[in-house]
Short mmCIF file of C-alpha atoms and ligand atoms in Angstrom, two decimals:
data_model
loop_
_atom_site.label_atom_id
_atom_site.label_comp_id
_atom_site.label_asym_id
_atom_site.label_seq_id
_atom_site.Cartn_x
_atom_site.Cartn_y
_atom_site.Cartn_z
CA MET K 1 16.29 -0.58 -4.61
CA THR K 2 16.16 2.99 -3.22
CA GLU K 3 14.84 4.89 -5.98
CA SER K 4 11.55 6.52 -5.37
CA ILE K 5 8.57 5.06 -7.12
CA GLY K 6 7.79 8.36 -9.17
CA SER K 7 11.02 10.00 -8.45
CA SER K 8 11.07 13.50 -10.78
CA GLY K 9 13.57 14.98 -12.36
CA LYS K 10 14.49 18.83 -11.92
CA GLY K 11 11.98 21.08 -11.42
CA MET K 12 8.55 20.71 -9.94
CA LYS K 13 8.25 17.81 -7.56
CA LEU K 14 6.13 15.01 -9.24
CA HIS K 15 3.65 14.94 -6.32
CA THR K 16 3.19 18.83 -6.68
CA LYS K 17 2.34 17.65 -10.27
CA ILE K 18 0.16 15.18 -9.74
CA LEU K 19 -2.14 17.18 -7.19
CA LEU K 20 -2.12 19.98 -9.78
CA ALA K 21 -3.35 17.59 -12.19
CA LEU K 22 -6.12 16.59 -10.10
CA VAL K 23 -7.12 20.23 -9.29
CA VAL K 24 -6.92 20.94 -13.09
CA GLY K 25 -8.55 18.28 -14.52
CA ALA K 26 -11.17 18.49 -11.51
CA THR K 27 -11.77 22.12 -12.40
CA ALA K 28 -11.86 21.56 -16.39
CA GLY K 29 -14.14 18.70 -15.76
CA ILE K 30 -16.66 20.45 -13.38
CA LEU K 31 -16.86 23.20 -15.66
CA ALA K 32 -17.68 21.11 -18.73
CA ASN K 33 -20.35 19.41 -16.50
CA THR K 34 -22.10 22.43 -15.60
CA GLN K 35 -21.49 24.68 -18.59
CA LEU K 36 -21.92 22.30 -21.20
CA GLY K 37 -23.23 19.28 -19.68
CA GLY K 38 -22.15 15.92 -19.58
CA ALA K 39 -23.27 14.66 -22.39
CA ALA K 40 -22.57 17.31 -24.89
CA PRO K 41 -20.82 16.11 -28.27
CA SER K 42 -17.89 18.34 -27.68
CA VAL K 43 -17.41 16.88 -24.05
CA VAL K 44 -18.00 13.47 -25.27
CA TRP K 45 -15.36 14.16 -28.24
CA VAL K 46 -12.83 15.14 -25.75
CA ASN K 47 -13.56 12.24 -23.57
CA LYS K 48 -13.24 9.79 -26.38
CA TYR K 49 -10.52 11.12 -28.04
CA VAL K 50 -7.87 13.17 -25.64
CA ALA K 51 -8.87 12.51 -21.99
CA GLY K 52 -9.63 8.94 -22.04
CA PRO K 53 -7.11 7.77 -24.03
CA VAL K 54 -4.22 9.69 -22.12
CA GLY K 55 -5.72 7.96 -18.60
CA GLN K 56 -5.82 4.83 -20.51
CA VAL K 57 -2.30 4.55 -21.46
CA PHE K 58 -1.17 5.64 -17.97
CA LEU K 59 -3.31 3.26 -16.15
CA ARG K 60 -2.24 0.34 -18.63
CA MET K 61 1.66 1.12 -18.10
CA LEU K 62 0.86 0.36 -14.45
CA PHE K 63 -1.14 -2.78 -15.00
CA MET K 64 1.61 -3.94 -17.21
CA VAL K 65 3.88 -4.54 -14.26
CA VAL K 66 1.92 -5.23 -11.37
CA MET K 67 2.21 -8.95 -12.24
CA PRO K 68 5.61 -9.37 -12.57
CA LEU K 69 6.40 -6.95 -9.76
CA VAL K 70 4.13 -9.25 -6.96
CA PHE K 71 5.84 -12.00 -8.40
CA SER K 72 9.27 -10.74 -7.96
CA SER K 73 9.01 -9.01 -4.86
CA ILE K 74 7.06 -11.88 -3.12
CA ALA K 75 9.82 -14.29 -4.13
CA LEU K 76 12.74 -12.24 -3.09
CA GLY K 77 11.50 -11.55 -0.18
CA VAL K 78 10.81 -15.19 0.90
CA ALA K 79 13.75 -16.03 -0.56
CA GLY K 80 15.79 -13.16 1.46
CA LEU K 81 14.48 -14.43 4.76
CA GLY K 82 17.22 -17.50 3.97
CA ASP K 83 16.94 -20.74 5.61
CA LEU K 84 13.91 -20.04 8.06
CA LYS K 85 15.46 -22.22 10.76
CA LYS K 86 18.87 -20.02 10.58
CA ILE K 87 17.13 -16.83 11.17
CA GLY K 88 15.98 -18.67 14.35
CA ARG K 89 13.98 -17.06 17.49
CA VAL K 90 14.63 -13.41 16.91
CA GLY K 91 13.73 -13.42 13.46
CA GLY K 92 10.75 -15.43 13.95
CA LYS K 93 9.32 -13.22 16.55
CA ALA K 94 10.38 -9.99 14.60
CA ILE K 95 8.16 -11.28 11.70
CA GLY K 96 5.43 -12.57 14.02
CA TYR K 97 5.13 -9.00 15.43
CA PHE K 98 5.47 -7.45 12.05
CA LEU K 99 2.34 -10.04 10.87
CA ALA K 100 0.45 -9.54 13.74
CA THR K 101 0.74 -5.49 13.90
CA THR K 102 0.14 -5.31 10.40
CA PHE K 103 -3.09 -7.58 10.51
CA LEU K 104 -4.27 -5.69 13.46
CA ALA K 105 -3.80 -2.38 11.45
CA ALA K 106 -5.61 -3.43 8.32
CA SER K 107 -8.44 -4.61 10.65
CA PHE K 108 -8.77 -1.74 12.19
CA GLY K 109 -8.58 0.55 9.08
CA LEU K 110 -11.74 -1.47 7.88
CA ILE K 111 -13.79 -1.17 10.73
CA ILE K 112 -12.97 2.70 10.77
CA VAL K 113 -14.08 2.69 6.99
CA ASN K 114 -17.07 0.87 7.37
CA VAL K 115 -18.16 3.00 10.19
CA PHE K 116 -17.72 6.25 8.48
CA LYS K 117 -18.19 4.94 4.66
CA PRO K 118 -16.66 8.15 2.90
CA GLY K 119 -17.74 6.55 -0.46
CA GLU K 120 -21.58 6.01 0.02
CA GLY K 121 -22.90 9.65 0.32
CA ILE K 122 -23.09 9.23 -3.86
CA PRO K 123 -26.46 8.67 -5.05
CA ALA K 124 -27.56 4.98 -6.21
CA GLU K 125 -27.91 6.42 -9.78
CA VAL K 126 -24.53 8.26 -9.93
CA LYS K 127 -23.26 4.49 -8.80
CA THR K 128 -24.79 2.42 -11.32
CA GLN K 129 -23.97 5.07 -13.94
CA LEU K 130 -20.37 5.04 -12.76
CA MET K 131 -20.24 1.47 -12.94
CA ALA K 132 -21.60 1.37 -16.31
CA THR K 133 -19.48 3.76 -17.70
CA TYR K 134 -16.53 2.38 -16.40
CA ALA K 135 -17.16 -1.51 -16.21
CA GLN K 136 -16.13 -2.12 -19.76
CA ASP K 137 -12.55 -0.49 -19.86
CA ALA K 138 -11.66 -1.85 -16.45
CA SER K 139 -9.22 -4.41 -15.95
CA ALA K 140 -11.43 -5.76 -13.46
CA LYS K 141 -11.89 -9.33 -12.84
CA ILE K 142 -14.82 -10.06 -11.09
CA THR K 143 -13.88 -12.54 -8.40
CA ALA K 144 -15.35 -15.58 -6.32
CA GLN K 145 -17.27 -13.39 -3.60
CA GLN K 146 -18.84 -11.26 -5.82
CA THR K 147 -19.98 -13.90 -8.34
CA GLY K 148 -21.44 -15.46 -4.46
CA GLY K 149 -19.07 -18.22 -3.47
CA PHE K 150 -16.62 -17.97 -0.76
CA GLY K 151 -15.61 -21.22 0.77
CA ILE K 152 -13.67 -24.09 0.73
CA GLU K 153 -12.81 -23.60 -3.22
CA THR K 154 -11.35 -19.99 -2.48
CA PHE K 155 -8.89 -21.59 -0.49
CA VAL K 156 -8.38 -24.31 -2.87
CA ASN K 157 -8.01 -21.97 -5.72
CA ILE K 158 -5.31 -20.18 -4.42
CA VAL K 159 -3.03 -22.92 -5.45
CA THR K 160 -2.65 -22.25 -8.71
CA ARG K 161 -2.78 -24.45 -11.40
CA ASN K 162 -1.07 -22.15 -13.77
CA PRO K 163 1.15 -19.46 -12.98
CA VAL K 164 1.01 -17.90 -16.19
CA LYS K 165 -2.67 -18.23 -16.37
CA SER K 166 -2.93 -16.42 -13.11
CA ALA K 167 -0.47 -13.91 -14.20
CA ALA K 168 -2.66 -13.34 -17.29
CA ASP K 169 -5.95 -13.16 -15.62
CA GLY K 170 -4.84 -10.76 -12.77
CA ASP K 171 -5.09 -13.36 -10.18
CA MET K 172 -3.21 -11.77 -7.39
CA LEU K 173 -3.60 -14.59 -4.83
CA GLY K 174 -2.37 -17.47 -7.37
CA MET K 175 0.62 -15.09 -8.29
CA ILE K 176 1.24 -14.57 -4.74
CA PHE K 177 1.03 -18.03 -3.89
CA PHE K 178 3.55 -19.05 -6.67
CA GLY K 179 5.78 -16.19 -5.58
CA LEU K 180 5.82 -17.74 -2.15
CA VAL K 181 6.34 -21.12 -3.23
CA PHE K 182 9.20 -20.50 -5.67
CA GLY K 183 10.85 -18.13 -2.91
CA ALA K 184 10.54 -20.77 0.00
CA ALA K 185 12.36 -23.31 -2.61
CA LEU K 186 14.93 -21.09 -3.74
CA THR K 187 16.45 -21.33 -0.17
CA MET K 188 16.44 -24.85 -0.24
CA LEU K 189 19.00 -24.85 -3.08
CA LYS K 190 22.54 -24.49 -2.51
CA PRO K 191 23.86 -21.09 -2.79
CA GLU K 192 25.69 -21.05 -5.57
CA ARG K 193 22.28 -23.01 -7.75
CA ALA K 194 20.13 -20.39 -6.35
CA LYS K 195 22.28 -17.00 -7.02
CA PRO K 196 21.66 -17.01 -10.82
CA MET K 197 17.63 -16.80 -10.29
CA LEU K 198 17.97 -14.70 -7.56
CA ASP K 199 20.31 -11.92 -10.03
CA VAL K 200 17.34 -12.70 -12.61
CA LEU K 201 14.64 -11.71 -9.78
CA GLU K 202 16.41 -8.67 -8.57
CA ALA K 203 16.86 -7.27 -12.06
CA LEU K 204 13.41 -7.95 -12.81
CA GLN K 205 12.47 -6.29 -9.54
CA GLU K 206 14.56 -3.40 -10.64
CA VAL K 207 13.37 -3.27 -14.36
CA VAL K 208 9.81 -3.18 -12.81
CA ILE K 209 10.35 -0.38 -10.47
CA VAL K 210 11.79 1.54 -13.39
CA ILE K 211 8.87 1.19 -15.55
CA VAL K 212 6.77 2.22 -12.66
CA GLY K 213 8.87 5.33 -12.74
CA MET K 214 8.22 5.96 -16.27
CA ALA K 215 4.49 5.20 -15.98
CA MET K 216 4.61 7.90 -13.00
CA LYS K 217 6.18 10.53 -15.33
CA LEU K 218 2.79 10.05 -17.28
CA ALA K 219 0.73 10.56 -14.40
CA PRO K 220 0.28 14.23 -14.32
CA TYR K 221 -1.40 13.82 -17.73
CA GLY K 222 -3.13 10.60 -16.94
CA VAL K 223 -4.47 11.97 -13.75
CA THR K 224 -5.73 14.80 -15.96
CA GLY K 225 -7.44 12.91 -18.33
CA LEU K 226 -8.98 10.39 -15.95
CA ILE K 227 -10.16 13.05 -13.90
CA PHE K 228 -11.76 15.31 -16.39
CA GLY K 229 -13.29 12.09 -17.81
CA VAL K 230 -14.84 11.38 -13.91
CA THR K 231 -15.92 14.92 -12.96
CA SER K 232 -17.23 15.98 -16.77
CA ARG K 233 -19.69 13.05 -16.46
CA PHE K 234 -20.31 13.23 -13.01
CA GLY K 235 -19.90 16.87 -11.89
CA PHE K 236 -19.22 17.54 -7.96
CA ALA K 237 -20.62 13.87 -6.70
CA LEU K 238 -17.31 12.62 -6.46
CA LEU K 239 -15.53 15.40 -4.85
CA GLU K 240 -16.87 15.86 -1.30
CA PRO K 241 -16.29 11.61 -0.68
CA LEU K 242 -12.90 12.30 -1.80
CA ALA K 243 -12.25 14.66 1.05
CA GLY K 244 -13.97 12.49 3.43
CA TYR K 245 -11.76 9.59 2.39
CA VAL K 246 -8.65 11.57 3.22
CA LEU K 247 -9.88 12.32 6.65
CA VAL K 248 -10.85 8.75 7.22
CA VAL K 249 -7.44 7.64 6.38
CA LEU K 250 -5.52 10.27 8.03
CA GLY K 251 -8.34 9.70 11.38
CA ALA K 252 -7.42 5.77 11.31
CA LEU K 253 -3.49 6.17 11.14
CA ILE K 254 -3.80 8.47 14.26
CA LEU K 255 -6.17 6.53 15.91
CA HIS K 256 -3.97 3.13 15.37
CA VAL K 257 -1.19 4.92 16.94
CA ALA K 258 -3.07 6.53 19.59
CA ILE K 259 -4.91 3.35 20.89
CA ASN K 260 -3.66 0.11 19.31
CA LEU K 261 0.08 0.92 19.34
CA SER K 262 -0.21 2.82 22.59
CA LEU K 263 -1.93 0.02 24.21
CA ILE K 264 1.08 -2.47 22.83
CA LEU K 265 3.62 -0.17 24.00
CA ARG K 266 2.15 0.09 27.37
CA PHE K 267 0.74 -3.48 28.32
CA ILE K 268 2.58 -5.58 26.01
CA ILE K 269 6.44 -3.85 25.76
CA GLY K 270 6.02 -1.95 29.07
CA ILE K 271 6.74 1.43 28.04
CA SER K 272 4.86 4.92 28.26
CA PRO K 273 3.90 5.79 25.06
CA LEU K 274 4.68 9.21 25.58
CA VAL K 275 8.21 8.57 26.18
CA TYR K 276 8.38 5.94 23.35
CA PHE K 277 7.19 8.60 20.82
CA GLY K 278 9.29 11.38 22.33
CA ARG K 279 12.44 9.17 21.86
CA ILE K 280 11.82 8.19 18.22
CA ARG K 281 10.74 11.62 17.45
CA SER K 282 13.38 12.60 14.87
CA ALA K 283 12.82 9.29 13.09
CA LEU K 284 9.07 9.95 12.85
CA ILE K 285 10.00 13.49 11.33
CA THR K 286 12.48 11.74 8.93
CA ALA K 287 9.54 9.31 8.08
CA PHE K 288 7.34 11.92 7.27
CA SER K 289 9.45 14.38 5.32
CA THR K 290 10.82 11.49 3.31
CA SER K 291 7.75 9.37 2.75
CA SER K 292 10.01 6.52 2.84
CA SER K 293 10.40 3.82 5.34
CA ASN K 294 13.88 2.33 3.55
CA ALA K 295 15.42 6.41 3.68
CA THR K 296 14.41 6.36 7.34
CA LEU K 297 16.42 3.50 8.34
CA PRO K 298 19.19 5.22 9.55
CA ALA K 299 17.33 7.59 11.70
CA ALA K 300 15.51 4.56 12.60
CA LEU K 301 18.51 2.92 14.00
CA LYS K 302 19.61 5.57 15.74
CA ALA K 303 16.31 6.24 17.41
CA SER K 304 16.13 2.71 18.57
CA GLU K 305 19.50 2.33 19.84
CA PHE K 306 20.16 5.95 21.32
CA GLY K 307 16.64 7.05 22.29
CA LEU K 308 15.25 3.63 23.54
CA GLY K 309 18.32 2.04 24.85
CA VAL K 310 17.89 -1.36 22.12
CA PRO K 311 20.94 -3.41 21.96
CA PRO K 312 22.45 -2.77 18.48
CA ASN K 313 22.59 -6.38 17.13
CA ILE K 314 18.81 -6.53 17.55
CA ALA K 315 17.92 -3.23 15.90
CA GLY K 316 20.79 -3.70 13.45
CA PHE K 317 18.63 -7.31 12.73
CA VAL K 318 15.08 -6.24 12.94
CA LEU K 319 14.80 -2.72 11.43
CA PRO K 320 15.94 -3.98 8.31
CA LEU K 321 13.56 -6.29 7.99
CA GLY K 322 10.95 -4.07 9.27
CA SER K 323 11.56 -1.26 6.82
CA THR K 324 10.09 -3.52 4.20
CA MET K 325 7.98 -6.16 5.87
CA CYS K 326 6.40 -4.03 8.61
CA MET K 327 3.69 -1.36 6.98
CA ASN K 328 1.03 -1.15 9.65
CA GLY K 329 0.26 2.37 8.00
CA THR K 330 0.26 1.06 4.46
CA SER K 331 -2.01 -1.43 5.21
CA ILE K 332 -4.47 0.63 6.69
CA PHE K 333 -4.37 2.78 3.91
CA GLU K 334 -4.67 0.00 1.18
CA GLY K 335 -8.00 -1.71 3.10
CA ILE K 336 -9.50 1.71 3.58
CA THR K 337 -8.74 2.82 -0.06
CA VAL K 338 -9.97 -0.66 -1.51
CA ILE K 339 -13.31 -0.41 0.29
CA PHE K 340 -13.62 3.35 -0.32
CA LEU K 341 -13.55 2.53 -3.97
CA CYS K 342 -16.09 -0.06 -3.70
CA GLN K 343 -18.18 2.01 -2.03
CA VAL K 344 -17.99 4.57 -4.65
CA PHE K 345 -18.48 2.04 -7.54
CA GLY K 346 -20.88 0.33 -5.66
CA ILE K 347 -19.54 -2.71 -5.40
CA ASP K 348 -21.04 -4.79 -2.69
CA LEU K 349 -18.43 -6.93 -0.38
CA THR K 350 -19.35 -9.65 1.57
CA LEU K 351 -17.78 -10.44 4.83
CA GLY K 352 -15.89 -13.19 2.87
CA GLY K 353 -14.80 -10.08 0.38
CA MET K 354 -13.72 -8.20 3.25
CA ILE K 355 -11.35 -10.85 4.75
CA VAL K 356 -9.73 -11.16 1.30
CA VAL K 357 -9.43 -7.07 1.56
CA ILE K 358 -7.38 -7.52 4.84
CA VAL K 359 -5.52 -10.42 3.85
CA MET K 360 -4.73 -8.90 0.35
CA SER K 361 -3.92 -5.50 2.45
CA VAL K 362 -1.42 -7.32 4.79
CA ILE K 363 0.37 -9.04 2.06
CA THR K 364 1.00 -6.35 -0.16
CA ALA K 365 2.13 -3.85 2.71
CA VAL K 366 4.74 -6.77 3.42
CA GLY K 367 5.63 -7.10 -0.25
CA ALA K 368 5.34 -3.15 -0.75
CA ALA K 369 9.07 -1.40 -1.08
CA GLY K 370 9.69 1.01 1.45
CA VAL K 371 10.10 4.06 -0.98
CA PRO K 372 7.45 6.90 -1.87
CA GLY K 373 4.68 5.67 -3.38
CA GLY K 374 5.81 1.95 -2.76
CA SER K 375 2.35 0.49 -2.43
CA ILE K 376 0.95 2.16 -5.12
CA PRO K 377 1.51 -0.54 -8.00
CA LEU K 378 0.34 -3.39 -5.57
CA LEU K 379 -2.60 -1.37 -4.62
CA VAL K 380 -3.45 -1.45 -8.29
CA GLY K 381 -3.46 -5.07 -8.31
CA ILE K 382 -5.97 -5.58 -5.28
CA LEU K 383 -8.43 -2.86 -7.01
CA ALA K 384 -8.44 -4.92 -10.22
CA MET K 385 -9.14 -8.04 -8.12
CA MET K 386 -11.92 -6.46 -6.43
CA GLY K 387 -13.54 -5.33 -9.80
CA VAL K 388 -12.93 -1.80 -9.06
CA PRO K 389 -12.23 0.20 -12.48
CA GLY K 390 -9.12 1.52 -12.97
CA GLU K 391 -10.32 5.07 -12.84
CA GLY K 392 -10.68 4.69 -9.26
CA ILE K 393 -6.77 4.57 -8.88
CA ALA K 394 -6.82 8.17 -10.60
CA ILE K 395 -9.32 9.48 -7.98
CA VAL K 396 -7.24 8.72 -4.97
CA LEU K 397 -3.86 9.32 -6.50
CA GLY K 398 -3.99 12.96 -6.87
CA VAL K 399 -4.16 13.05 -3.09
CA ASP K 400 -1.88 10.56 -2.29
CA ARG K 401 1.24 12.46 -1.08
CA ILE K 402 -0.15 13.60 2.12
CA LEU K 403 -1.40 10.14 2.82
CA ASP K 404 2.05 8.55 2.00
CA MET K 405 3.96 10.75 4.44
CA SER K 406 1.42 10.12 6.91
CA ARG K 407 1.27 6.40 6.38
CA THR K 408 5.36 5.93 6.17
CA THR K 409 5.19 7.80 10.08
CA VAL K 410 2.92 5.24 11.13
CA ASN K 411 5.12 2.57 9.27
CA VAL K 412 8.20 3.72 11.13
CA ALA K 413 6.76 3.94 14.40
CA GLY K 414 5.75 0.30 14.32
CA ASP K 415 9.21 -0.77 12.99
CA ILE K 416 10.83 0.71 15.72
CA SER K 417 8.14 -0.67 18.31
CA ALA K 418 9.14 -4.16 16.78
CA THR K 419 12.85 -3.83 17.99
CA VAL K 420 11.74 -2.65 21.36
CA PHE K 421 9.19 -5.54 21.41
CA VAL K 422 11.85 -8.52 20.35
CA ALA K 423 14.64 -6.96 22.71
CA LYS K 424 12.45 -7.18 25.57
CA SER K 425 11.25 -10.94 24.57
CA GLU K 426 15.08 -11.75 24.56
CA GLY K 427 15.33 -10.39 28.06
CA LEU K 428 18.07 -7.80 26.56
CA TRP K 429 15.73 -4.81 27.27
CA ASP K 430 13.25 -3.39 29.94
CA ALA K 431 11.99 0.15 30.36
CA SER K 432 15.01 1.08 32.89
CA MET K 433 17.31 0.83 29.99
CA VAL K 434 15.65 3.80 28.11
CA PRO K 435 18.46 6.41 28.48
CA ALA K 436 18.20 9.80 30.26
CA ALA K 437 16.82 12.15 27.53
CA SER K 438 20.10 14.34 27.25
CA ARG K 439 22.13 11.18 26.13
CA ALA K 440 19.56 10.34 23.74
CA GLU K 441 19.46 13.60 21.76
N1 LIG S 1 6.04 5.03 1.60
C1 LIG S 1 5.66 4.14 2.30
C2 LIG S 1 7.02 3.35 2.93
O1 LIG S 1 8.09 3.69 2.65
C3 LIG S 1 5.40 2.65 1.20
C4 LIG S 1 4.05 2.92 0.60
O2 LIG S 1 2.88 2.49 1.43
O3 LIG S 1 3.80 3.41 -0.44
O4 LIG S 1 6.70 3.23 4.24
#
């Protein structure tokens, strides 16, 4: 699966169109709000018969594929690991490192967004109005933490009683659990027995990605409609928080690299962060310009082997796994986006709710495809699970391109660090093996 989610055909790039859609929709909406007033009959009519339906069709196309996508990507991911015993020590260390750093990243992002609270500047009555306007047409499910309970039953409920019901109810955790068990069970079959099911799952995943691509073709119109709907009702109230949100995501990504990853590099791996980032520069630039961990794989392999002196068998094993499983930047982005939109819509999260957000950010970052916008359909699922109305996605989608470029860069910086970590822990690498800069270029 190398297709980008939302790759566009000829002409203007899709992400440029979506950004333009945001600007056009927001400008038209603000004009309508300030000149005519949000409740003017003409504005209400446009929202009811044009902007609203167009936006809803786009959102529904995305929601339509969330559950099959979650199931197939998680089951395939687990099945793809093969016999866990066979992957052995090196694979275990790599996966441990992926999960630990992704978890650290998601928690770090959550702290930052809770400190800066970019979505909180909105007056309380606007929040109430936002929720009242959108709550009924949200595909939202009110989850356990909002109805008050977060306890042992939260965990027991993860073990879904009925996966079809979980899919119908938008129960992401239940679906993820079913996918995990299904993938693990597949690894226990004889290969020739497992193959037909793996083929079906692969085909399912590909079909879903194509459908997401179709939905993304509608995105420019959907985003215009949704943003018009929001801004014509609420005027400027949401634009300032949106700018704050972009800054918070970018800031958290930079700080994660400057603090967390640098500390790991210096003290756990034993390489100077400056040398490390200098040597992997071209891979980082590739990641930034392609927004795809998968597309960056060749550049990352080169950086790891020739720039840092990691043995090819370690880099060649760890990086392909890492480019789909290890997404530090994506987990930061997902956590911040969910909390930001909860703040915007005035959804209070308890500590338990925050923990759910961290866990879901990690799992969906692991499950997301390493292609541009790979995490968006999964993010849609978490938002619905937390009770955020679908319009929330439109609010953030218009600015996603720059965030995608930046989070992919952080993802790749993390992937390459995993190769050095594993090589070092296997006694196959130390800092003295980093080639002279002249040989690495
Ligand atoms: N574009 C990201 C990557 O390839 C995935 C995502 O967060 O959308 O790493």
